[in-house]
Tab-separated table of C-alpha atoms in Angstrom:
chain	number	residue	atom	x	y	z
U	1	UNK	CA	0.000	0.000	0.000
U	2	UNK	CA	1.539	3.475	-0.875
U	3	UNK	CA	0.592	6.685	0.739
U	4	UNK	CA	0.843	10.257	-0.081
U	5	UNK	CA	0.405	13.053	2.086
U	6	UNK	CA	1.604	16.858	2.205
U	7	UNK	CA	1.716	18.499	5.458
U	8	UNK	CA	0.505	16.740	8.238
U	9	UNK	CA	-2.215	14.506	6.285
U	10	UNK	CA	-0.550	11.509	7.846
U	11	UNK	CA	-2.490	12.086	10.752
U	12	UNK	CA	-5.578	10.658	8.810
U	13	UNK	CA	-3.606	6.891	9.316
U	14	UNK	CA	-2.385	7.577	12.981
U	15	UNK	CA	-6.447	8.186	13.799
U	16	UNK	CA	-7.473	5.395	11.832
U	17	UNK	CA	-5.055	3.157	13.452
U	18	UNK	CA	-5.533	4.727	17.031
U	19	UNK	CA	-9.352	3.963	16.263
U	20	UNK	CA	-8.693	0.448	15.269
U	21	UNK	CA	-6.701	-0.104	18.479
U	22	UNK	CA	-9.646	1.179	20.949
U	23	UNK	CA	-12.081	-1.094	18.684
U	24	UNK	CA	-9.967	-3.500	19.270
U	25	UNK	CA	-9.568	-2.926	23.607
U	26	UNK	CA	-13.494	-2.150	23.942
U	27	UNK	CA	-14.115	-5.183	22.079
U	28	UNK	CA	-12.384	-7.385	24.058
U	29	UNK	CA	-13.574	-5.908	27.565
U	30	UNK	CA	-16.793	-5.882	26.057
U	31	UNK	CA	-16.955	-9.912	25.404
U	32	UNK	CA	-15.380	-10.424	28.894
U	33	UNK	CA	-18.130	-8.700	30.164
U	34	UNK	CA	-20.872	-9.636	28.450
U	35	UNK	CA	-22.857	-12.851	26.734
U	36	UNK	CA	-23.749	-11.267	23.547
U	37	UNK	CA	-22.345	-7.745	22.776
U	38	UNK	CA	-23.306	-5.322	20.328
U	39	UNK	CA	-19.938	-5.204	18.310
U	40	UNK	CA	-21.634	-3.489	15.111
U	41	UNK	CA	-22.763	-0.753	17.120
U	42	UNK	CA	-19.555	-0.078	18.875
U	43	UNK	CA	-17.597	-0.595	15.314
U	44	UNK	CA	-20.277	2.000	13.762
U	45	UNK	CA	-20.099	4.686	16.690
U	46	UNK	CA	-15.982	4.380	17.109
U	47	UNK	CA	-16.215	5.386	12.861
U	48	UNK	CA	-18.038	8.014	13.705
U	49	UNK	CA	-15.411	8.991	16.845
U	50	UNK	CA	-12.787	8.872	14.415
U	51	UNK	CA	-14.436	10.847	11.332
U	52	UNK	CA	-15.168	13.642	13.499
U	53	UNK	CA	-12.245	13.871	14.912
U	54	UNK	CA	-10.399	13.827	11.541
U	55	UNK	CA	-13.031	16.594	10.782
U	56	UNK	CA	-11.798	18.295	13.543
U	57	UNK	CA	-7.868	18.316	13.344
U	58	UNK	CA	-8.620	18.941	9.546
U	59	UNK	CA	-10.366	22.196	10.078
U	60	UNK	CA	-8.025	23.249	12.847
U	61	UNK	CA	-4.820	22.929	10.494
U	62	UNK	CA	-6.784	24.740	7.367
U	63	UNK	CA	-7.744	27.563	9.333
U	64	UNK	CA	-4.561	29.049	9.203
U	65	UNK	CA	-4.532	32.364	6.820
U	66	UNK	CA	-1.607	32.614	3.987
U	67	UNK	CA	1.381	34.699	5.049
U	68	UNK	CA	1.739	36.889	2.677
U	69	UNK	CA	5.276	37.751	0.841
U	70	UNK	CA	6.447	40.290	-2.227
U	71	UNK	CA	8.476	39.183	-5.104
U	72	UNK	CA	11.439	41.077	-4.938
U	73	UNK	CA	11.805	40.944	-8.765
U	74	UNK	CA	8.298	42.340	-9.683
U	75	UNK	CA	7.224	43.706	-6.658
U	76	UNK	CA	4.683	41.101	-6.370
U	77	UNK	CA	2.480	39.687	-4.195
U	78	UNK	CA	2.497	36.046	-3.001
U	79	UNK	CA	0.219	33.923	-0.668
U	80	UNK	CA	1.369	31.122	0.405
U	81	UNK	CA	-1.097	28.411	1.960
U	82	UNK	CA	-0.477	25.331	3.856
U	83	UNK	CA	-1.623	21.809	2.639
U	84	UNK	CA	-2.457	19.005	4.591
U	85	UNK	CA	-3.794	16.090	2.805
U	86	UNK	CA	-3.604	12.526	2.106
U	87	UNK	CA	-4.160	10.932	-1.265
């Protein structure tokens, strides 16, 4: 599998994997503790944890306005914008 990210996009796969782990905890203290758990349900609501949470961090790191610079050459001006994104 290849990735490609710019910026801090690699987040995206730390949250998915950090999501995956907890799955992976509650799960297991969930069938300890009870006879029949609802493993769909905690699957389906820990996506949701971790989409808005990359929603989150996404909008936090885009927020950021361009810093503005001048060509010395022509005199002019330049915004530069910070990516974050994984492809």
């Amino acid at each position: 599998m290849l990735f490609i990210w710019s910026g801090w996009g690699i987040l995206v796969v730390l949250i998915v994997v950090g999501t995956a782990i907890i799955v992976v905890a509650l799960a297991q203290l969930s069938l300890q503790a009870l006879d029949t758990p609802n493993l769909p349900l905690l699957a389906f609501c820990l996506g949701l944890f971790a989409a808005a949470l990359n929603l989150v961090i996404d909008r936090h790191l885009k927020s950021s306005p361009p810093r503005e610079l001048i060509y010395p050459a022509t005199n002019a001006r330049v915004l530069l914008t910070r990516r974050h994104a994984l492809i």
